PDB file of C-alpha atoms and ligand atoms in Angstrom:
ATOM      1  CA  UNK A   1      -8.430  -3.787  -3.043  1.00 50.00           C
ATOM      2  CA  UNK A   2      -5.027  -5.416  -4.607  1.00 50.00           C
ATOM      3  CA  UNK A   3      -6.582  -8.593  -4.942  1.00 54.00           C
ATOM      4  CA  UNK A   4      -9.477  -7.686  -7.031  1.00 76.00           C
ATOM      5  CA  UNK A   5      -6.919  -5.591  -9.042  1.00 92.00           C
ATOM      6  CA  UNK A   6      -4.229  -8.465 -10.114  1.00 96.00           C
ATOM      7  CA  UNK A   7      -7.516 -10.871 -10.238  1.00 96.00           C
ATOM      8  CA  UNK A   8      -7.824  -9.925 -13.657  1.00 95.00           C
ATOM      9  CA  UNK A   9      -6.453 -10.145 -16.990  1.00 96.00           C
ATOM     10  CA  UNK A  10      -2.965  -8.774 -15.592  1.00 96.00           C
ATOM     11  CA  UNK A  11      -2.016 -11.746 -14.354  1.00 96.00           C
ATOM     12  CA  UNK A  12      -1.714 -13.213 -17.642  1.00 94.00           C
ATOM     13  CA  UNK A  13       0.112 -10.504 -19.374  1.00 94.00           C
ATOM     14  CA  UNK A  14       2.566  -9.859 -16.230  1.00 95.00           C
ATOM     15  CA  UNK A  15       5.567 -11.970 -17.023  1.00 93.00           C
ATOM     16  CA  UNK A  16       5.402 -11.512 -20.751  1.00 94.00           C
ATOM     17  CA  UNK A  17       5.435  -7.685 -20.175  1.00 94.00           C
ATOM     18  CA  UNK A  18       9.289  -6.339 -21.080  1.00 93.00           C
ATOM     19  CA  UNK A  19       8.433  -4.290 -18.518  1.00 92.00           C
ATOM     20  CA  UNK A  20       8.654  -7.219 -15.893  1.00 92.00           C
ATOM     21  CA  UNK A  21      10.771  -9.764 -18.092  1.00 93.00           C
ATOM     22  CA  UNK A  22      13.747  -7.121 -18.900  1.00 92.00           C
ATOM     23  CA  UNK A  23      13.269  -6.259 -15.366  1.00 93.00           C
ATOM     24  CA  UNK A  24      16.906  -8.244 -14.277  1.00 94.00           C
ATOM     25  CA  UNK A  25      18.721  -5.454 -12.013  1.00 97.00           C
ATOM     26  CA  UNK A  26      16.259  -6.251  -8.672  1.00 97.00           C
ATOM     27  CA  UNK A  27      16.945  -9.992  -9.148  1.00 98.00           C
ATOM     28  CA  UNK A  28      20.688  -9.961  -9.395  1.00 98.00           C
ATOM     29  CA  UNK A  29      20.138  -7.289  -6.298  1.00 98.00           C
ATOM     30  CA  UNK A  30      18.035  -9.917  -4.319  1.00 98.00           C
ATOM     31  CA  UNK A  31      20.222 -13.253  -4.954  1.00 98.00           C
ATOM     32  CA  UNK A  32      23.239 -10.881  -3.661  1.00 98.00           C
ATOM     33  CA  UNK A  33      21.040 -10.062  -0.662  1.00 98.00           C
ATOM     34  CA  UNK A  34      20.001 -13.612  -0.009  1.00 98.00           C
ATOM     35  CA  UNK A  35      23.844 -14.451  -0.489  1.00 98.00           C
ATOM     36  CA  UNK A  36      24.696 -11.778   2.171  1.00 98.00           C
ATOM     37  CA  UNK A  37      21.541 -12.008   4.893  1.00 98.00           C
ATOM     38  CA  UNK A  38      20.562 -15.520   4.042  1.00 97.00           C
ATOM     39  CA  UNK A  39      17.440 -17.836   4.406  1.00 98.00           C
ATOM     40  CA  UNK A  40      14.796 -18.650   5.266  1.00 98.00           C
ATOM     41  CA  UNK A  41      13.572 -15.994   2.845  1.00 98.00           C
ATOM     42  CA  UNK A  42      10.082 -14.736   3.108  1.00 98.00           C
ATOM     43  CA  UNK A  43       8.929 -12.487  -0.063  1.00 98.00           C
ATOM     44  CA  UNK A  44       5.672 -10.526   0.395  1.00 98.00           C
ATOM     45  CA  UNK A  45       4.017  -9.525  -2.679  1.00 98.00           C
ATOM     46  CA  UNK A  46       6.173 -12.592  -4.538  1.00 98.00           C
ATOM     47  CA  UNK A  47       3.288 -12.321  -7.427  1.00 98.00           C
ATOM     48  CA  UNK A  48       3.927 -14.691 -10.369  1.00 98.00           C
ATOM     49  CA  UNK A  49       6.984 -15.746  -8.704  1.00 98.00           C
ATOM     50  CA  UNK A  50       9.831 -13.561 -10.677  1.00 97.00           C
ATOM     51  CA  UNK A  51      12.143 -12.949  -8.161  1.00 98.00           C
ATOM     52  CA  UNK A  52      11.297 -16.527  -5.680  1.00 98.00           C
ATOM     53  CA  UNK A  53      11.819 -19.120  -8.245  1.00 98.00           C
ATOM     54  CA  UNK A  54      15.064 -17.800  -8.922  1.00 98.00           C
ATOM     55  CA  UNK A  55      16.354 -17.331  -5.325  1.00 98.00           C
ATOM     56  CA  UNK A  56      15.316 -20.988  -4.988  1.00 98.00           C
ATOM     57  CA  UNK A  57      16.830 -22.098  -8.055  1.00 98.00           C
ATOM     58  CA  UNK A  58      20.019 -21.112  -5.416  1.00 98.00           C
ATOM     59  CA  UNK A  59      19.145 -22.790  -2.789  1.00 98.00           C
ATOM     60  CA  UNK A  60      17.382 -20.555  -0.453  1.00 98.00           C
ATOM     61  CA  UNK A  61      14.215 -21.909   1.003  1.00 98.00           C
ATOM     62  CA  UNK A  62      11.703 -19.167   0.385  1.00 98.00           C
ATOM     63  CA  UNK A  63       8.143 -18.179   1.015  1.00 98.00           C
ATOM     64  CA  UNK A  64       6.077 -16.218  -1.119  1.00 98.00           C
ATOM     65  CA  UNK A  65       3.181 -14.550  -0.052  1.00 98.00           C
ATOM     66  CA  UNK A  66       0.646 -12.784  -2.439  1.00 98.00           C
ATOM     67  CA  UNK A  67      -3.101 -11.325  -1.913  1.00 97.00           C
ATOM     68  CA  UNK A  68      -4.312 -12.664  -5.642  1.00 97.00           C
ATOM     69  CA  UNK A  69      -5.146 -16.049  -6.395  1.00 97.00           C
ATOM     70  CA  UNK A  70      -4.458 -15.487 -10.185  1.00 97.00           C
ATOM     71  CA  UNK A  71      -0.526 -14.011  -9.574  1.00 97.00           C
ATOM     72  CA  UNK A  72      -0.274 -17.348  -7.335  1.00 98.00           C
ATOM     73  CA  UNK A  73      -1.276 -19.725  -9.787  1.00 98.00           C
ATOM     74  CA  UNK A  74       1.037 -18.150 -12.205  1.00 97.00           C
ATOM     75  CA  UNK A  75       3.876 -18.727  -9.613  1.00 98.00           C
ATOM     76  CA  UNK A  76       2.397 -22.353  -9.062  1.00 98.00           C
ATOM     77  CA  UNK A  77       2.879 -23.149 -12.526  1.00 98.00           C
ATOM     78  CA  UNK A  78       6.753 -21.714 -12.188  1.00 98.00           C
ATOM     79  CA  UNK A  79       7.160 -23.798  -9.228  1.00 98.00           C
ATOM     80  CA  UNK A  80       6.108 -27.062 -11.085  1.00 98.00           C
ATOM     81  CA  UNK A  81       8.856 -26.178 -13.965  1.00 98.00           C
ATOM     82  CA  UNK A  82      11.629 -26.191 -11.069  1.00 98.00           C
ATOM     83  CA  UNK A  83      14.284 -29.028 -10.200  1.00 97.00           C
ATOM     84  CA  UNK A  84      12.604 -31.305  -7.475  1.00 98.00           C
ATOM     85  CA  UNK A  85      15.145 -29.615  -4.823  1.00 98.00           C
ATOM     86  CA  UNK A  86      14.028 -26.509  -5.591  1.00 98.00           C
ATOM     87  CA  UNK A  87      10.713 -26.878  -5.757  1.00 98.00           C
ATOM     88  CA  UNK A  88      10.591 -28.450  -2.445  1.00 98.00           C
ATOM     89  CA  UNK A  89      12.421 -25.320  -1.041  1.00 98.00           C
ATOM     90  CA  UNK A  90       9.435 -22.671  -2.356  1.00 98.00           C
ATOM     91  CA  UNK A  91       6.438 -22.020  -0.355  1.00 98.00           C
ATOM     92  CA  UNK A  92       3.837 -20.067  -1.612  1.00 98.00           C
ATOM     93  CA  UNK A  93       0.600 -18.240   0.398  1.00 98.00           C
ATOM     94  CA  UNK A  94      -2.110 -16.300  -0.080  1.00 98.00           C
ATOM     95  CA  UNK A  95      -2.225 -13.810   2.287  1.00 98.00           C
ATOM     96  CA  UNK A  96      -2.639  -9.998   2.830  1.00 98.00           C
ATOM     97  CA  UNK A  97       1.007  -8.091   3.691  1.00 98.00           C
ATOM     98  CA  UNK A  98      -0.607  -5.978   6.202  1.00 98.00           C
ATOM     99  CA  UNK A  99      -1.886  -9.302   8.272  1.00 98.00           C
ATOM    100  CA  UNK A 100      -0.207 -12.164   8.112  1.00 98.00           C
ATOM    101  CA  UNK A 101       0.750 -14.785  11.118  1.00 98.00           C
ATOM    102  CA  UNK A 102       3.105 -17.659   9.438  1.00 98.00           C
ATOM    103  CA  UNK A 103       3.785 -19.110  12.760  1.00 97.00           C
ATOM    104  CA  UNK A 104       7.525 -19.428  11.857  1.00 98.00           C
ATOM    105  CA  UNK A 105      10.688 -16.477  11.334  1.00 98.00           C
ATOM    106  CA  UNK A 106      12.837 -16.009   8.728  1.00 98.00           C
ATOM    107  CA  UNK A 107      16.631 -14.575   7.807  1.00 98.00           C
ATOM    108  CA  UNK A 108      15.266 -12.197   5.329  1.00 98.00           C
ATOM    109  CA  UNK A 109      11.881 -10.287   3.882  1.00 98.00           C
ATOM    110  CA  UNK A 110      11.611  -8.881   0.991  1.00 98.00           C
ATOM    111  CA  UNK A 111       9.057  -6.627  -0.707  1.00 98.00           C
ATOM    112  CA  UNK A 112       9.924  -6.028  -4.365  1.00 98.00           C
ATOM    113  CA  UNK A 113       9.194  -4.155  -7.512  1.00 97.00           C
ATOM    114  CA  UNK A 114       6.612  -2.022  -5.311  1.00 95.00           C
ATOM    115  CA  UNK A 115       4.065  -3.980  -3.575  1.00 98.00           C
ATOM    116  CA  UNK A 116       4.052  -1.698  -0.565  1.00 98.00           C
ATOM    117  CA  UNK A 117       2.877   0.966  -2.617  1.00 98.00           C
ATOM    118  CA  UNK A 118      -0.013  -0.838  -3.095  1.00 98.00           C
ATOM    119  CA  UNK A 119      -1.034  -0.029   0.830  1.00 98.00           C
ATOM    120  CA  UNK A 120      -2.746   2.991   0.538  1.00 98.00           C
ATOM    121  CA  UNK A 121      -3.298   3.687   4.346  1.00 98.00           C
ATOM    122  CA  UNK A 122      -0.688   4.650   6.677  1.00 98.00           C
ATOM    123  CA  UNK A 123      -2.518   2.094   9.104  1.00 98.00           C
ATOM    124  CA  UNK A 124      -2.207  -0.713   6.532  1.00 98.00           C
ATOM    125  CA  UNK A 125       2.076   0.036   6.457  1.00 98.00           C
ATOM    126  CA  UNK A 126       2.346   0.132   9.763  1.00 98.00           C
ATOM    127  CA  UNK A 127       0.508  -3.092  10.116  1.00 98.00           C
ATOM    128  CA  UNK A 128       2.596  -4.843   7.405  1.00 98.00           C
ATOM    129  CA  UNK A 129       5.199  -3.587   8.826  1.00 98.00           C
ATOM    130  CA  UNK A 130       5.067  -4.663  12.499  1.00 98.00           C
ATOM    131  CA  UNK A 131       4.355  -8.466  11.103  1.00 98.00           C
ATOM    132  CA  UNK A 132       7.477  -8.073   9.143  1.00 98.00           C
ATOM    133  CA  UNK A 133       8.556  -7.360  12.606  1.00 98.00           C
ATOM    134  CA  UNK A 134       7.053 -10.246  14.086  1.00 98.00           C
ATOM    135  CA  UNK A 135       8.602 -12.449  11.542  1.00 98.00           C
ATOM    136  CA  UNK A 136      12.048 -11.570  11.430  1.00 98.00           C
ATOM    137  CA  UNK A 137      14.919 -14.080  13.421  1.00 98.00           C
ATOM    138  CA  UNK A 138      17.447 -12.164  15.511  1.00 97.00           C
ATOM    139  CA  UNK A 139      19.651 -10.248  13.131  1.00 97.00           C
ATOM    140  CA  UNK A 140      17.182 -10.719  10.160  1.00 98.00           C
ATOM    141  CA  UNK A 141      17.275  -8.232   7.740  1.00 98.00           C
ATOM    142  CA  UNK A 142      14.478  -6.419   5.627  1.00 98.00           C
ATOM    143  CA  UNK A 143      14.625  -4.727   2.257  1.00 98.00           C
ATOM    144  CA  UNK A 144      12.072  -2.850   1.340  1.00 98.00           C
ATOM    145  CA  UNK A 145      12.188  -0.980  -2.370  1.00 97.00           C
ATOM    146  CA  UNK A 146       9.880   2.029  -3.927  1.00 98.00           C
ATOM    147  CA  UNK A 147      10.477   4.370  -6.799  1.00 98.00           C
ATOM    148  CA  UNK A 148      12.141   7.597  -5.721  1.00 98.00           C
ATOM    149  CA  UNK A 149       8.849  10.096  -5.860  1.00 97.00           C
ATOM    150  CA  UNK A 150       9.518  12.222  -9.207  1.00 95.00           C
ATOM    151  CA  UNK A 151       7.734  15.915  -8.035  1.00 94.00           C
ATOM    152  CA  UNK A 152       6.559  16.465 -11.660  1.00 95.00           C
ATOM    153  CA  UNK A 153       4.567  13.195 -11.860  1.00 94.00           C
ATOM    154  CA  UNK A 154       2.929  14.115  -8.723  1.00 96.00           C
ATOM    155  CA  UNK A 155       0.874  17.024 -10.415  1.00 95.00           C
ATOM    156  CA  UNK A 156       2.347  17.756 -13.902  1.00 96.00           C
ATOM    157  CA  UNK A 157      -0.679  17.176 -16.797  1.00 95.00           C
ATOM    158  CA  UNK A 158       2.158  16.170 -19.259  1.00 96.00           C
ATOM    159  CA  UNK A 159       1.264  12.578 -17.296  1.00 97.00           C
ATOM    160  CA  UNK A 160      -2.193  13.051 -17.932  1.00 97.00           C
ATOM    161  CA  UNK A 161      -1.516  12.078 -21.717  1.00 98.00           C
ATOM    162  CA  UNK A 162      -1.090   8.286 -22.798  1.00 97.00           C
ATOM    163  CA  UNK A 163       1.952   7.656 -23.196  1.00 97.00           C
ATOM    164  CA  UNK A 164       3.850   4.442 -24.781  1.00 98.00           C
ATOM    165  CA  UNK A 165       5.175   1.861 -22.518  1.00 97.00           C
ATOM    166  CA  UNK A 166       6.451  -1.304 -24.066  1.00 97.00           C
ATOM    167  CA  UNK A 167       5.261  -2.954 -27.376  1.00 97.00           C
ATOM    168  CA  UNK A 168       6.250  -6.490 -27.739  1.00 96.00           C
ATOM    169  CA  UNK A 169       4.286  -9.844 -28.841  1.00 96.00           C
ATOM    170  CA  UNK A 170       3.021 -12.954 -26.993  1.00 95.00           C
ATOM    171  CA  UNK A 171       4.058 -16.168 -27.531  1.00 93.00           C
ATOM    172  CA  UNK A 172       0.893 -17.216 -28.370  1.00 94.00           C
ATOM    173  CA  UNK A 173       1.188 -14.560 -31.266  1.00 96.00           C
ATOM    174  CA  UNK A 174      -1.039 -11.566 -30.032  1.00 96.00           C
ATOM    175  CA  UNK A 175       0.703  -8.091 -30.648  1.00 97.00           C
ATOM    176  CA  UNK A 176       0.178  -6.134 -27.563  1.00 98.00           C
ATOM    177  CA  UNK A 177       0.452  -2.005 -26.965  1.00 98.00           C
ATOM    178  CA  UNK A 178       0.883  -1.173 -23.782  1.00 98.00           C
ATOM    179  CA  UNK A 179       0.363   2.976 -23.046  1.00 98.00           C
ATOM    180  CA  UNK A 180      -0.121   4.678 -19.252  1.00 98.00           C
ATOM    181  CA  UNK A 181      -1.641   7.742 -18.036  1.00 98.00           C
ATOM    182  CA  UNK A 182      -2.384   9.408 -14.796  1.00 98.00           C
ATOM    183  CA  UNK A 183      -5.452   9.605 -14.802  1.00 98.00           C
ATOM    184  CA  UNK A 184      -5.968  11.532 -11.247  1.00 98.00           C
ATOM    185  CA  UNK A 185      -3.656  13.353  -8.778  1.00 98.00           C
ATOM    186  CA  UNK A 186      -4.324  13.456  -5.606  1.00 98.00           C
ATOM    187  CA  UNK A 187      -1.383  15.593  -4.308  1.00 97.00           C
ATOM    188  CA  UNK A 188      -2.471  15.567  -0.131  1.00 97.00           C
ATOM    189  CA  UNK A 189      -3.172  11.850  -0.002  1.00 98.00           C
ATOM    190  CA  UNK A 190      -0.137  11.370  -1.925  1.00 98.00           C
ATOM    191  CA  UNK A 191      -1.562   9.225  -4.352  1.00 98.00           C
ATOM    192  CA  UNK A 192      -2.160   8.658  -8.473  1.00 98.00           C
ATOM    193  CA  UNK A 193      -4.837   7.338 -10.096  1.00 98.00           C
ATOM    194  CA  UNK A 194      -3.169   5.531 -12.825  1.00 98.00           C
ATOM    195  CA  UNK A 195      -4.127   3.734 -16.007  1.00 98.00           C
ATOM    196  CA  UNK A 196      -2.058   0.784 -18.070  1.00 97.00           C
ATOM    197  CA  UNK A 197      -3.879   0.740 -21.473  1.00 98.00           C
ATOM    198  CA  UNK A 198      -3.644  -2.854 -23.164  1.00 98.00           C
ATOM    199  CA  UNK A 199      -4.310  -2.322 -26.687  1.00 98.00           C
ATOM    200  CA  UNK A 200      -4.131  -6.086 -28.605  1.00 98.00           C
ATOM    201  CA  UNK A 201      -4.104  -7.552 -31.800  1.00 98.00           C
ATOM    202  CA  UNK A 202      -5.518 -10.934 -31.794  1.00 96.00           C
ATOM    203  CA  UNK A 203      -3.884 -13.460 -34.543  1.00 96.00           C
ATOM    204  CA  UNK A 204      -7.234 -13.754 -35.693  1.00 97.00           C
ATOM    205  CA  UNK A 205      -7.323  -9.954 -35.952  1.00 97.00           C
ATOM    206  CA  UNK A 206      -9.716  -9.299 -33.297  1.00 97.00           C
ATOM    207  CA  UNK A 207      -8.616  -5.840 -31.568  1.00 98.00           C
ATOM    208  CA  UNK A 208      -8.986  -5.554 -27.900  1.00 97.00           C
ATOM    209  CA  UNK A 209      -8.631  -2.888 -25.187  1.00 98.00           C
ATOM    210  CA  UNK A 210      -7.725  -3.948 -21.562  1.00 97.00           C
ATOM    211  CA  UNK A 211      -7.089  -1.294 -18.913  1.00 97.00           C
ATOM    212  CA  UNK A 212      -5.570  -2.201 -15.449  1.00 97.00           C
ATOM    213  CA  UNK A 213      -6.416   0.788 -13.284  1.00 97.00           C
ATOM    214  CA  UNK A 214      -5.150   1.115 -10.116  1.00 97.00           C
ATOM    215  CA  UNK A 215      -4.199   4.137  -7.388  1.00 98.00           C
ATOM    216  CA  UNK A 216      -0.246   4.065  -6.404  1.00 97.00           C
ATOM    217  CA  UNK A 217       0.884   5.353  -3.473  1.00 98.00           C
ATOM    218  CA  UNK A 218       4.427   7.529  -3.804  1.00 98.00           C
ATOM    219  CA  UNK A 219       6.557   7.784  -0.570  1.00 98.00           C
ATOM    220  CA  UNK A 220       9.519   9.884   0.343  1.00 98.00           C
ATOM    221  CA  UNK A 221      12.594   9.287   1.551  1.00 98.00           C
ATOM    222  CA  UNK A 222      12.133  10.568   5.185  1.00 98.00           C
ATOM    223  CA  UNK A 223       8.505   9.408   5.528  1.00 98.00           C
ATOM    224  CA  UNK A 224       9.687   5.771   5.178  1.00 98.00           C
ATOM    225  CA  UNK A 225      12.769   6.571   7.910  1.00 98.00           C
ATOM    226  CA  UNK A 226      10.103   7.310   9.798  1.00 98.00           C
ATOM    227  CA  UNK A 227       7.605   4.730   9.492  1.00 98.00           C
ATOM    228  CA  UNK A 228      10.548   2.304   9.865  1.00 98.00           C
ATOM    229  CA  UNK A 229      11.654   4.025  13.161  1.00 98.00           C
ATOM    230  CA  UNK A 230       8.410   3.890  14.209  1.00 98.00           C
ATOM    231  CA  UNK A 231       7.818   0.040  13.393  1.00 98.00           C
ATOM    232  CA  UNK A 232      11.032  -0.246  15.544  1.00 98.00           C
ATOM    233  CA  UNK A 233      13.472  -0.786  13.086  1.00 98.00           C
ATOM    234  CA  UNK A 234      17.152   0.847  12.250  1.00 98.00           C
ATOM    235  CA  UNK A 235      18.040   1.643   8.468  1.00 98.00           C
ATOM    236  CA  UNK A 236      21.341  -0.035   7.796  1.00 98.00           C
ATOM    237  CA  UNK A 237      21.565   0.630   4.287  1.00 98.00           C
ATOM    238  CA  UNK A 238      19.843   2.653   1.757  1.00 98.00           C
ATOM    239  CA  UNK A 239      20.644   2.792  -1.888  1.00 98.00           C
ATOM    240  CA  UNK A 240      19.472   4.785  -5.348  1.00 98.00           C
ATOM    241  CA  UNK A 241      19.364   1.915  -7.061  1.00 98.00           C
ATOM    242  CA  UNK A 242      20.088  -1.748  -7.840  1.00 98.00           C
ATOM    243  CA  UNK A 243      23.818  -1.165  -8.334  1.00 98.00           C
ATOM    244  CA  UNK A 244      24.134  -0.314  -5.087  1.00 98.00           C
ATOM    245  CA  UNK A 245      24.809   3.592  -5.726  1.00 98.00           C
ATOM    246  CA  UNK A 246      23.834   6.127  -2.973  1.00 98.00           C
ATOM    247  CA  UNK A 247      20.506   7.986  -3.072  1.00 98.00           C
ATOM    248  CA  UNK A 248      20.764  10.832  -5.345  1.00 98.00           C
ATOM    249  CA  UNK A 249      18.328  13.385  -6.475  1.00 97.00           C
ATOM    250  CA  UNK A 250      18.624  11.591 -10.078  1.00 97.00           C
ATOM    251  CA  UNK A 251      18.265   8.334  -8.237  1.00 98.00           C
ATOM    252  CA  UNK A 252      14.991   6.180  -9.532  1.00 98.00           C
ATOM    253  CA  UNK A 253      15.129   3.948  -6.369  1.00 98.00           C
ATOM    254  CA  UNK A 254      15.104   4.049  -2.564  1.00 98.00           C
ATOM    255  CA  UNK A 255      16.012   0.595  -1.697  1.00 98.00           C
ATOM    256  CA  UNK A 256      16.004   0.145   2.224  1.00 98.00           C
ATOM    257  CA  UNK A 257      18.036  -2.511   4.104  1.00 98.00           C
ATOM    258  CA  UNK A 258      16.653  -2.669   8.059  1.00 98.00           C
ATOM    259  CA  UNK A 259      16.825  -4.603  11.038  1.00 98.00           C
ATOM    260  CA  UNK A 260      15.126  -4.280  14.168  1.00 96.00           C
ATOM    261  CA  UNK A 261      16.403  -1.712  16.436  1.00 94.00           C
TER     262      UNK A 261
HETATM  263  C1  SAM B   1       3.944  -5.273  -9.286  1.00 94.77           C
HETATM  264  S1  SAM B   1       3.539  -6.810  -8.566  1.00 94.77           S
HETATM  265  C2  SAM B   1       5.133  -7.353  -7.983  1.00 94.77           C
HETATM  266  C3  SAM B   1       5.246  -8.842  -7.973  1.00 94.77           C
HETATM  267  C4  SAM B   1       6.633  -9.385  -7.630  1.00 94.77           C
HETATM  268  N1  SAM B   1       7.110  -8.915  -6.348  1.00 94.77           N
HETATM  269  C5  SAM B   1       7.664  -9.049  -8.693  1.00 94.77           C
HETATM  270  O1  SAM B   1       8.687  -8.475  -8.354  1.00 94.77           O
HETATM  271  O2  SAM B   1       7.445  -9.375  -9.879  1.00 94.77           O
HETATM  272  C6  SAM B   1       2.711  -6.347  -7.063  1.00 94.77           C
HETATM  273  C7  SAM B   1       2.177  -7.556  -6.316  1.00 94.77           C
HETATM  274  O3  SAM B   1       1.802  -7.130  -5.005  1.00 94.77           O
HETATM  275  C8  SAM B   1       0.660  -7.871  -4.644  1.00 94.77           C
HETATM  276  N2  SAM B   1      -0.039  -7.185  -3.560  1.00 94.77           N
HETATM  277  C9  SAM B   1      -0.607  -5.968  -3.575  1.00 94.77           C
HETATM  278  N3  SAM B   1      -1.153  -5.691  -2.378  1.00 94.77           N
HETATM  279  C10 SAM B   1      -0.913  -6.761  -1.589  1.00 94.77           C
HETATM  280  C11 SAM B   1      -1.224  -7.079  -0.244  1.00 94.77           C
HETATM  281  N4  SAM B   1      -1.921  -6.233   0.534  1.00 94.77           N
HETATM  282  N5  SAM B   1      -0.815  -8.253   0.253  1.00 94.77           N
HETATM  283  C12 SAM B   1      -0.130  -9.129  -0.524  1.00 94.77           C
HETATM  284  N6  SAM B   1       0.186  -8.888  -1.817  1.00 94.77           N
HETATM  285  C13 SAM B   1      -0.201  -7.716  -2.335  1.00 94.77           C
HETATM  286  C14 SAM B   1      -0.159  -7.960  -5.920  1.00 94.77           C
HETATM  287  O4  SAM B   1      -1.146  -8.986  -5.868  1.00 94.77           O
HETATM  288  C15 SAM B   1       0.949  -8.200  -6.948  1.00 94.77           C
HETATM  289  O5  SAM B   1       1.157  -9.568  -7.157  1.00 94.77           O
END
């Protein structure tokens, strides 16, 4: 389960990760979208709080709604740091995406940097999907992003090797490796087995080796047409990346905008 997996040391290397911090072409995409669709905003998967802290930093109430505990500590901490205004405009619950009752609609929902390939089960998209449903006002819009499925990483051994992510060093002064395998395919469920290898240098020297394992689900670009049509909603936009661009075969995104139909 999700929550078990970001209930761990992740939590506290997430924001420092360049992966994550350099991450800045979904956020300017997202404060756009909020600009465009408006608020309330409700963010499922918000983690540490990345993308809601700044969306209230300009002025959109938001809520964010995570499975761990851990990520939402991290994102009450952020919360604390804000302006008094904005702070009073974030909301933040723990929840599961595929089952949540807020009792209240909202303008937008968004699902970034991959969440939703976190549910596994077609039952468990479905599900997230019709509350999304449930929780959308009249003319509310959701975007919904995943990584355009790259055939070769779905069975190519190349991926089986370790190979380097990010290096970069803490705050706090620890030197940390970060390397990433596949460590199973599973080509008919449509799903990897993958491995982020934390390899760190304490300042006292100490070496340590931390390994977030976890199972991603990859999607294609019909299959989520579909699963939107079938969760009654109508694709309004879809884009190849954060720029905007159309979906390409070289595109690394698929970045749905929907509405009910
Ligand atoms: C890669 S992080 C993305 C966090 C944040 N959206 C961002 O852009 O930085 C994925 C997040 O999805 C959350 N998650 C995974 N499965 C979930 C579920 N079923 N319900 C709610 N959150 C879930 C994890 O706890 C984690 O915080």
């Amino acid at each position: 389960m999700a929550s078990q997996l970001y209930d761990s040391f992740i939590a506290d290397y997430y924001d420092e990760s360049p992966v994550v911090s350099k991450r800045l072409e979904d956020v300017a995409f997202y404060r756009h979208a909020a600009r465009d669709f408006g608020d309330p905003i409700l963010e499922l998967g918000c983690g540490t709080g990345r993308i809601t802290m700044t969306l209230a930093e300009d002025g959109k109430r938001i809520t964010g709604l995570d499975l761990s505990e851990r990520m939402l500590e991290r994102a009450v901490t952020k919360r604390a740091a804000l302006r008094v205004e904005a702070r009073e405009r974030v909301h933040l619950v723990q929840g599961d995406m595929a089952r949540f009752d807020l009792g209240e609609t909202f303008r937008l929902v968004i699902i970034p940097f991959r969440p939703f390939q976190h549910l596994l089960e077609v039952r468990q998209q479905t599900d997230c999907l019709d509350c999304v449903q449930k929780h959308l006002a009249p003319g509310g819009r959701l975007i919904l992003d995943v990584f355009q499925t790259d055939a070769e990483r779905m069975h190519d051994p190349v991926h089986m090797r370790e190979m380097l992510v990010t290096e970069y060093k803490t705050d706090d002064g620890r030197q940390v490796r970060v390397t990433e395998r596949v460590a199973a395919f599973h080509r008919a469920e449509q799903r990897n087995d993958v491995e982020m290898i934390f390899s760190i240098r304490h300042p006292d020297g100490r070496q340590e080796k931390l390994v977030f394992a976890w199972t991603l689900r990859y999607f294609f670009r019909y299959e989520i047409e579909h699963l939107l049509a079938r969760c009654g909603f109508r694709v309004t936009a879809l884009y190849g990346n954060f720029d905007r661009s159309t979906l390409a075969d070289s595109s690394p995104e698929m970045i749905y905008v929907a509405e009910a139909s």
